[in-house]
PDB file of C-alpha atoms in Angstrom:
ATOM      1  CA  MET A   1      69.645  92.477-156.948  1.00  0.00           C
ATOM      2  CA  ARG A   2      71.464  94.801-159.273  1.00  0.00           C
ATOM      3  CA  PHE A   3      71.586  98.571-158.781  1.00  0.00           C
ATOM      4  CA  GLU A   4      73.069 101.326-160.868  1.00  0.00           C
ATOM      5  CA  SER A   5      74.402 104.675-159.675  1.00  0.00           C
ATOM      6  CA  LYS A   6      72.394 107.572-161.058  1.00  0.00           C
ATOM      7  CA  LYS A   7      73.111 111.293-161.275  1.00  0.00           C
ATOM      8  CA  PRO A   8      73.849 112.448-157.725  1.00  0.00           C
ATOM      9  CA  GLY A   9      72.413 115.481-156.028  1.00  0.00           C
ATOM     10  CA  ILE A  10      74.637 118.261-154.773  1.00  0.00           C
ATOM     11  CA  SER A  11      74.450 119.385-151.156  1.00  0.00           C
ATOM     12  CA  THR A  12      74.596 122.976-149.961  1.00  0.00           C
ATOM     13  CA  MET A  13      78.365 122.682-149.550  1.00  0.00           C
ATOM     14  CA  GLY A  14      78.912 120.808-152.810  1.00  0.00           C
ATOM     15  CA  ASP A  15      79.010 117.217-151.543  1.00  0.00           C
ATOM     16  CA  LYS A  16      77.528 114.464-153.685  1.00  0.00           C
ATOM     17  CA  ILE A  17      74.223 112.950-152.604  1.00  0.00           C
ATOM     18  CA  GLU A  18      74.472 109.399-153.909  1.00  0.00           C
ATOM     19  CA  LEU A  19      71.447 107.687-155.427  1.00  0.00           C
ATOM     20  CA  TRP A  20      71.153 104.093-156.539  1.00  0.00           C
ATOM     21  CA  LYS A  21      68.340 102.685-158.632  1.00  0.00           C
ATOM     22  CA  ALA A  22      67.439  99.047-159.177  1.00  0.00           C
ATOM     23  CA  LEU A  23      67.657  97.921-162.784  1.00  0.00           C
ATOM     24  CA  LYS A  24      64.047  96.757-162.701  1.00  0.00           C
ATOM     25  CA  LYS A  25      61.889  99.397-164.410  1.00  0.00           C
ATOM     26  CA  SER A  26      58.528 100.340-163.034  1.00  0.00           C
ATOM     27  CA  PRO A  27      56.021 103.204-163.130  1.00  0.00           C
ATOM     28  CA  ARG A  28      56.478 103.511-159.334  1.00  0.00           C
ATOM     29  CA  TYR A  29      59.284 102.768-156.908  1.00  0.00           C
ATOM     30  CA  LEU A  30      60.054 101.839-153.312  1.00  0.00           C
ATOM     31  CA  TYR A  31      62.358 104.490-151.825  1.00  0.00           C
ATOM     32  CA  LEU A  32      64.857 103.790-149.030  1.00  0.00           C
ATOM     33  CA  ILE A  33      66.244 107.032-147.590  1.00  0.00           C
ATOM     34  CA  GLY A  34      68.805 107.484-144.832  1.00  0.00           C
ATOM     35  CA  GLY A  35      70.439 110.492-143.201  1.00  0.00           C
ATOM     36  CA  PHE A  36      67.699 113.093-143.254  1.00  0.00           C
ATOM     37  CA  HIS A  37      69.346 114.149-139.999  1.00  0.00           C
ATOM     38  CA  GLY A  38      73.108 114.138-140.089  1.00  0.00           C
ATOM     39  CA  ASP A  39      73.599 113.121-136.462  1.00  0.00           C
ATOM     40  CA  GLU A  40      71.455 110.001-136.753  1.00  0.00           C
ATOM     41  CA  VAL A  41      74.229 107.602-137.674  1.00  0.00           C
ATOM     42  CA  GLU A  42      72.283 104.580-136.463  1.00  0.00           C
ATOM     43  CA  GLY A  43      69.664 104.873-139.190  1.00  0.00           C
ATOM     44  CA  VAL A  44      72.354 105.428-141.806  1.00  0.00           C
ATOM     45  CA  TYR A  45      74.225 102.354-140.616  1.00  0.00           C
ATOM     46  CA  VAL A  46      71.168 100.098-140.721  1.00  0.00           C
ATOM     47  CA  LEU A  47      70.276 101.239-144.232  1.00  0.00           C
ATOM     48  CA  ASN A  48      73.880 100.736-145.342  1.00  0.00           C
ATOM     49  CA  GLN A  49      73.887  97.159-144.041  1.00  0.00           C
ATOM     50  CA  LEU A  50      70.513  96.471-145.642  1.00  0.00           C
ATOM     51  CA  PHE A  51      71.668  97.922-148.970  1.00  0.00           C
ATOM     52  CA  LYS A  52      74.797  95.759-148.912  1.00  0.00           C
ATOM     53  CA  TRP A  53      72.616  92.700-148.483  1.00  0.00           C
ATOM     54  CA  LEU A  54      70.179  93.752-151.186  1.00  0.00           C
ATOM     55  CA  SER A  55      73.068  94.440-153.571  1.00  0.00           C
ATOM     56  CA  ASN A  56      74.715  91.033-153.040  1.00  0.00           C
ATOM     57  CA  GLU A  57      73.813  89.090-156.166  1.00  0.00           C
ATOM     58  CA  ASP A  58      75.090  85.912-154.548  1.00  0.00           C
ATOM     59  CA  GLN A  59      72.073  85.997-152.225  1.00  0.00           C
ATOM     60  CA  GLY A  60      69.860  84.946-155.147  1.00  0.00           C
ATOM     61  CA  LEU A  61      67.101  87.242-153.948  1.00  0.00           C
ATOM     62  CA  GLU A  62      63.868  86.765-155.811  1.00  0.00           C
ATOM     63  CA  MET A  63      61.837  89.798-154.762  1.00  0.00           C
ATOM     64  CA  ASN A  64      63.288  92.018-157.531  1.00  0.00           C
ATOM     65  CA  LEU A  65      61.521  95.097-156.203  1.00  0.00           C
ATOM     66  CA  PRO A  66      61.777  98.391-158.105  1.00  0.00           C
ATOM     67  CA  MET A  67      63.801 100.484-155.694  1.00  0.00           C
ATOM     68  CA  VAL A  68      65.568 103.826-155.315  1.00  0.00           C
ATOM     69  CA  VAL A  69      68.112 104.088-152.513  1.00  0.00           C
ATOM     70  CA  ILE A  70      69.525 107.344-151.119  1.00  0.00           C
ATOM     71  CA  PRO A  71      71.979 106.261-148.401  1.00  0.00           C
ATOM     72  CA  ILE A  72      72.548 109.754-146.957  1.00  0.00           C
ATOM     73  CA  LEU A  73      70.399 112.733-147.947  1.00  0.00           C
ATOM     74  CA  ASN A  74      72.002 115.236-145.565  1.00  0.00           C
ATOM     75  CA  THR A  75      75.630 114.638-146.493  1.00  0.00           C
ATOM     76  CA  ASP A  76      76.835 117.940-145.032  1.00  0.00           C
ATOM     77  CA  GLY A  77      75.120 117.326-141.704  1.00  0.00           C
ATOM     78  CA  TYR A  78      76.446 113.760-141.644  1.00  0.00           C
ATOM     79  CA  ARG A  79      79.997 115.002-142.156  1.00  0.00           C
ATOM     80  CA  MET A  80      79.593 117.698-139.473  1.00  0.00           C
ATOM     81  CA  GLY A  81      77.653 115.486-137.055  1.00  0.00           C
ATOM     82  CA  THR A  82      74.681 117.848-136.966  1.00  0.00           C
ATOM     83  CA  ARG A  83      70.935 117.242-137.227  1.00  0.00           C
ATOM     84  CA  CYS A  84      70.467 120.126-139.659  1.00  0.00           C
ATOM     85  CA  ASN A  85      72.174 120.771-142.971  1.00  0.00           C
ATOM     86  CA  ALA A  86      74.954 123.297-143.588  1.00  0.00           C
ATOM     87  CA  THR A  87      72.544 126.236-143.499  1.00  0.00           C
ATOM     88  CA  GLY A  88      70.998 125.104-140.218  1.00  0.00           C
ATOM     89  CA  VAL A  89      67.771 123.759-141.722  1.00  0.00           C
ATOM     90  CA  ASP A  90      66.004 120.597-140.608  1.00  0.00           C
ATOM     91  CA  LEU A  91      65.435 118.819-143.912  1.00  0.00           C
ATOM     92  CA  ASN A  92      62.549 116.891-142.376  1.00  0.00           C
ATOM     93  CA  ARG A  93      60.693 120.187-141.886  1.00  0.00           C
ATOM     94  CA  ASN A  94      61.613 121.707-145.260  1.00  0.00           C
ATOM     95  CA  LEU A  95      59.578 119.602-147.674  1.00  0.00           C
ATOM     96  CA  PRO A  96      56.826 121.435-149.608  1.00  0.00           C
ATOM     97  CA  ALA A  97      53.948 119.863-147.736  1.00  0.00           C
ATOM     98  CA  LYS A  98      50.642 121.678-147.432  1.00  0.00           C
ATOM     99  CA  ASN A  99      51.245 122.031-143.696  1.00  0.00           C
ATOM    100  CA  TRP A 100      54.728 123.594-144.058  1.00  0.00           C
ATOM    101  CA  SER A 101      55.163 126.481-141.626  1.00  0.00           C
ATOM    102  CA  GLU A 102      57.993 128.908-140.916  1.00  0.00           C
ATOM    103  CA  SER A 103      57.066 128.798-137.240  1.00  0.00           C
ATOM    104  CA  HIS A 104      59.351 126.756-134.982  1.00  0.00           C
ATOM    105  CA  GLN A 105      60.228 126.845-131.299  1.00  0.00           C
ATOM    106  CA  ASP A 106      63.637 125.215-131.453  1.00  0.00           C
ATOM    107  CA  ALA A 107      66.551 125.844-133.837  1.00  0.00           C
ATOM    108  CA  LYS A 108      66.916 122.113-134.491  1.00  0.00           C
ATOM    109  CA  TYR A 109      63.521 122.187-136.215  1.00  0.00           C
ATOM    110  CA  HIS A 110      64.281 125.226-138.396  1.00  0.00           C
ATOM    111  CA  PRO A 111      62.111 124.723-141.528  1.00  0.00           C
ATOM    112  CA  GLY A 112      64.044 127.047-143.829  1.00  0.00           C
ATOM    113  CA  LYS A 113      63.099 130.375-145.398  1.00  0.00           C
ATOM    114  CA  LYS A 114      60.462 128.677-147.516  1.00  0.00           C
ATOM    115  CA  ALA A 115      59.239 125.184-148.295  1.00  0.00           C
ATOM    116  CA  GLY A 116      61.709 123.236-150.453  1.00  0.00           C
ATOM    117  CA  SER A 117      64.367 125.930-150.109  1.00  0.00           C
ATOM    118  CA  GLU A 118      67.266 123.529-149.532  1.00  0.00           C
ATOM    119  CA  SER A 119      69.213 121.843-152.320  1.00  0.00           C
ATOM    120  CA  GLU A 120      68.839 118.466-150.622  1.00  0.00           C
ATOM    121  CA  THR A 121      65.042 118.573-150.430  1.00  0.00           C
ATOM    122  CA  SER A 122      64.805 120.050-153.918  1.00  0.00           C
ATOM    123  CA  TYR A 123      66.817 117.117-155.245  1.00  0.00           C
ATOM    124  CA  LEU A 124      64.571 114.622-153.468  1.00  0.00           C
ATOM    125  CA  VAL A 125      61.373 116.201-154.789  1.00  0.00           C
ATOM    126  CA  LYS A 126      62.775 116.134-158.329  1.00  0.00           C
ATOM    127  CA  ARG A 127      63.645 112.429-157.950  1.00  0.00           C
ATOM    128  CA  PHE A 128      60.096 111.765-156.769  1.00  0.00           C
ATOM    129  CA  LYS A 129      58.851 113.392-159.969  1.00  0.00           C
ATOM    130  CA  LYS A 130      61.268 111.463-162.170  1.00  0.00           C
ATOM    131  CA  TRP A 131      60.729 108.100-160.455  1.00  0.00           C
ATOM    132  CA  PRO A 132      57.415 108.324-158.570  1.00  0.00           C
ATOM    133  CA  PRO A 133      57.300 106.425-155.279  1.00  0.00           C
ATOM    134  CA  TYR A 134      54.645 103.976-154.191  1.00  0.00           C
ATOM    135  CA  LEU A 135      56.175 103.602-150.710  1.00  0.00           C
ATOM    136  CA  VAL A 136      58.920 105.421-148.834  1.00  0.00           C
ATOM    137  CA  MET A 137      60.970 103.962-145.988  1.00  0.00           C
ATOM    138  CA  SER A 138      62.949 106.505-143.986  1.00  0.00           C
ATOM    139  CA  PHE A 139      65.731 105.422-141.627  1.00  0.00           C
ATOM    140  CA  HIS A 140      66.195 107.547-138.478  1.00  0.00           C
ATOM    141  CA  SER A 141      67.328 107.242-134.865  1.00  0.00           C
ATOM    142  CA  TRP A 142      65.695 108.702-131.782  1.00  0.00           C
ATOM    143  CA  LYS A 143      64.104 106.014-129.684  1.00  0.00           C
ATOM    144  CA  PRO A 144      62.947 102.552-130.825  1.00  0.00           C
ATOM    145  CA  MET A 145      59.752 103.061-132.797  1.00  0.00           C
ATOM    146  CA  ILE A 146      58.042 102.131-136.054  1.00  0.00           C
ATOM    147  CA  ASN A 147      55.956 105.055-137.205  1.00  0.00           C
ATOM    148  CA  TYR A 148      53.720 104.916-140.246  1.00  0.00           C
ATOM    149  CA  ASP A 149      51.748 107.375-142.362  1.00  0.00           C
ATOM    150  CA  GLY A 150      49.120 105.796-144.597  1.00  0.00           C
ATOM    151  CA  ASN A 151      48.086 102.189-145.007  1.00  0.00           C
ATOM    152  CA  LEU A 152      51.161 100.544-143.496  1.00  0.00           C
ATOM    153  CA  GLN A 153      49.970  99.146-140.194  1.00  0.00           C
ATOM    154  CA  VAL A 154      50.396  95.549-141.368  1.00  0.00           C
ATOM    155  CA  VAL A 155      53.976  96.214-142.516  1.00  0.00           C
ATOM    156  CA  ALA A 156      54.843  98.043-139.295  1.00  0.00           C
ATOM    157  CA  GLU A 157      53.406  95.281-137.105  1.00  0.00           C
ATOM    158  CA  TYR A 158      55.229  92.642-139.153  1.00  0.00           C
ATOM    159  CA  LEU A 159      58.586  94.321-138.409  1.00  0.00           C
ATOM    160  CA  SER A 160      57.632  94.772-134.788  1.00  0.00           C
ATOM    161  CA  THR A 161      57.263  91.017-134.329  1.00  0.00           C
ATOM    162  CA  TYR A 162      61.005  90.771-134.924  1.00  0.00           C
ATOM    163  CA  ASN A 163      62.510  93.795-133.169  1.00  0.00           C
ATOM    164  CA  GLN A 164      59.736  94.373-130.597  1.00  0.00           C
ATOM    165  CA  TYR A 165      59.711  98.104-131.315  1.00  0.00           C
ATOM    166  CA  PRO A 166      56.418  99.866-130.566  1.00  0.00           C
ATOM    167  CA  VAL A 167      54.213 100.746-133.537  1.00  0.00           C
ATOM    168  CA  CYS A 168      52.450 104.102-133.827  1.00  0.00           C
ATOM    169  CA  ASP A 169      50.749 106.306-136.397  1.00  0.00           C
ATOM    170  CA  ASP A 170      51.430 109.464-134.387  1.00  0.00           C
ATOM    171  CA  VAL A 171      54.690 110.549-132.757  1.00  0.00           C
ATOM    172  CA  GLY A 172      52.845 112.833-130.367  1.00  0.00           C
ATOM    173  CA  TYR A 173      53.640 116.243-131.854  1.00  0.00           C
ATOM    174  CA  GLU A 174      53.170 118.180-135.096  1.00  0.00           C
ATOM    175  CA  THR A 175      55.703 117.687-137.879  1.00  0.00           C
ATOM    176  CA  PRO A 176      54.928 120.335-140.537  1.00  0.00           C
ATOM    177  CA  GLY A 177      56.992 120.031-143.693  1.00  0.00           C
ATOM    178  CA  SER A 178      58.063 116.475-142.897  1.00  0.00           C
ATOM    179  CA  LEU A 179      58.523 113.640-145.344  1.00  0.00           C
ATOM    180  CA  GLY A 180      55.446 111.889-143.942  1.00  0.00           C
ATOM    181  CA  SER A 181      53.318 114.997-144.361  1.00  0.00           C
ATOM    182  CA  TYR A 182      54.550 115.711-147.879  1.00  0.00           C
ATOM    183  CA  CYS A 183      54.144 112.170-149.188  1.00  0.00           C
ATOM    184  CA  ALA A 184      50.757 111.643-147.588  1.00  0.00           C
ATOM    185  CA  GLU A 185      49.212 114.988-148.595  1.00  0.00           C
ATOM    186  CA  SER A 186      50.882 115.763-151.920  1.00  0.00           C
ATOM    187  CA  LEU A 187      51.691 112.342-153.362  1.00  0.00           C
ATOM    188  CA  ASN A 188      49.194 110.040-151.634  1.00  0.00           C
ATOM    189  CA  VAL A 189      52.125 107.762-150.815  1.00  0.00           C
ATOM    190  CA  PRO A 190      52.584 105.983-147.459  1.00  0.00           C
ATOM    191  CA  VAL A 191      55.739 106.461-145.413  1.00  0.00           C
ATOM    192  CA  LEU A 192      57.328 104.042-142.934  1.00  0.00           C
ATOM    193  CA  THR A 193      59.665 105.822-140.528  1.00  0.00           C
ATOM    194  CA  LEU A 194      62.035 103.488-138.752  1.00  0.00           C
ATOM    195  CA  GLU A 195      63.415 104.994-135.547  1.00  0.00           C
ATOM    196  CA  TYR A 196      66.381 103.127-134.084  1.00  0.00           C
ATOM    197  CA  PRO A 197      67.909 103.522-130.605  1.00  0.00           C
ATOM    198  CA  ARG A 198      70.980 105.686-130.126  1.00  0.00           C
ATOM    199  CA  ILE A 199      74.368 104.097-129.643  1.00  0.00           C
ATOM    200  CA  SER A 200      75.762 104.125-126.135  1.00  0.00           C
ATOM    201  CA  LYS A 201      78.443 102.428-124.064  1.00  0.00           C
ATOM    202  CA  ASP A 202      76.020  99.488-123.818  1.00  0.00           C
ATOM    203  CA  LEU A 203      74.767  99.460-127.415  1.00  0.00           C
ATOM    204  CA  SER A 204      76.872  99.469-130.599  1.00  0.00           C
ATOM    205  CA  LEU A 205      75.909 100.026-134.229  1.00  0.00           C
ATOM    206  CA  ALA A 206      76.492  96.330-134.901  1.00  0.00           C
ATOM    207  CA  GLU A 207      74.098  95.391-132.087  1.00  0.00           C
ATOM    208  CA  ILE A 208      71.409  97.701-133.457  1.00  0.00           C
ATOM    209  CA  TRP A 209      71.757  95.999-136.837  1.00  0.00           C
ATOM    210  CA  ASN A 210      71.552  92.614-135.111  1.00  0.00           C
ATOM    211  CA  GLN A 211      68.247  93.683-133.529  1.00  0.00           C
ATOM    212  CA  ASN A 212      66.821  94.472-136.951  1.00  0.00           C
ATOM    213  CA  GLU A 213      68.605  92.272-139.474  1.00  0.00           C
ATOM    214  CA  GLU A 214      66.225  89.314-139.445  1.00  0.00           C
ATOM    215  CA  GLY A 215      63.061  91.392-139.567  1.00  0.00           C
ATOM    216  CA  LEU A 216      64.229  93.587-142.441  1.00  0.00           C
ATOM    217  CA  LYS A 217      65.476  90.649-144.482  1.00  0.00           C
ATOM    218  CA  GLU A 218      62.260  88.730-143.939  1.00  0.00           C
ATOM    219  CA  LEU A 219      60.239  91.800-144.867  1.00  0.00           C
ATOM    220  CA  PHE A 220      62.103  92.204-148.144  1.00  0.00           C
ATOM    221  CA  MET A 221      61.743  88.535-148.947  1.00  0.00           C
ATOM    222  CA  SER A 222      57.986  88.647-148.315  1.00  0.00           C
ATOM    223  CA  ASN A 223      55.440  90.128-150.713  1.00  0.00           C
ATOM    224  CA  LEU A 224      54.409  92.892-148.310  1.00  0.00           C
ATOM    225  CA  LEU A 225      56.447  95.544-150.134  1.00  0.00           C
ATOM    226  CA  ALA A 226      55.343  94.628-153.659  1.00  0.00           C
ATOM    227  CA  PRO A 227      53.939  97.508-155.758  1.00  0.00           C
ATOM    228  CA  HIS A 228      50.560  95.841-156.222  1.00  0.00           C
ATOM    229  CA  ASN A 229      49.901  96.209-152.496  1.00  0.00           C
ATOM    230  CA  PHE A 230      49.901 100.009-152.751  1.00  0.00           C
TER     231      PHE A 230
END
């Protein structure tokens, strides 16, 4: 597949937020987003490996999906190794969802002064308006899990047959201002949140990719992600 670099966003500290768009034009797009949380390098790595594969024209891939790829949304946090962005805001609690709340019990979930206050989330919302999504896949790392908002159970269970990660439609606690909340409530768009295990002395980034490579490639070569399914 062929992608072109589009106008980047600018982080709080002036870093570029890269965005790549497939050449295929469409009224709606599949979004792949990594690095909402800067300390979740595992999700960023998996998306990077997937994007390399998708971008390799020698693969002769036939799916030709309309896609938008943001490899790292929280570029400042990624550089600093922090969950939050440079102003200490959790970008996955800062989206202008109907359930956004300034209340939080832990600094790592700080939602910002107001919904959509951060330059990173503002950029993402503007991209959603310019190139409307039909499905969003968000790459994270916490513990192995495939979480879905909306009509994505079939897709989640398909991936689970390969990596054996548990599938759930509820992570067990409230997530006001999250990507899943915003897309489901404001855009009526389903979100697939891929949670990968953390690296350790017994588990490397390459091994995490190996756990997921086959399933992700098979998913993208299937018709499960085609726009007409959503």
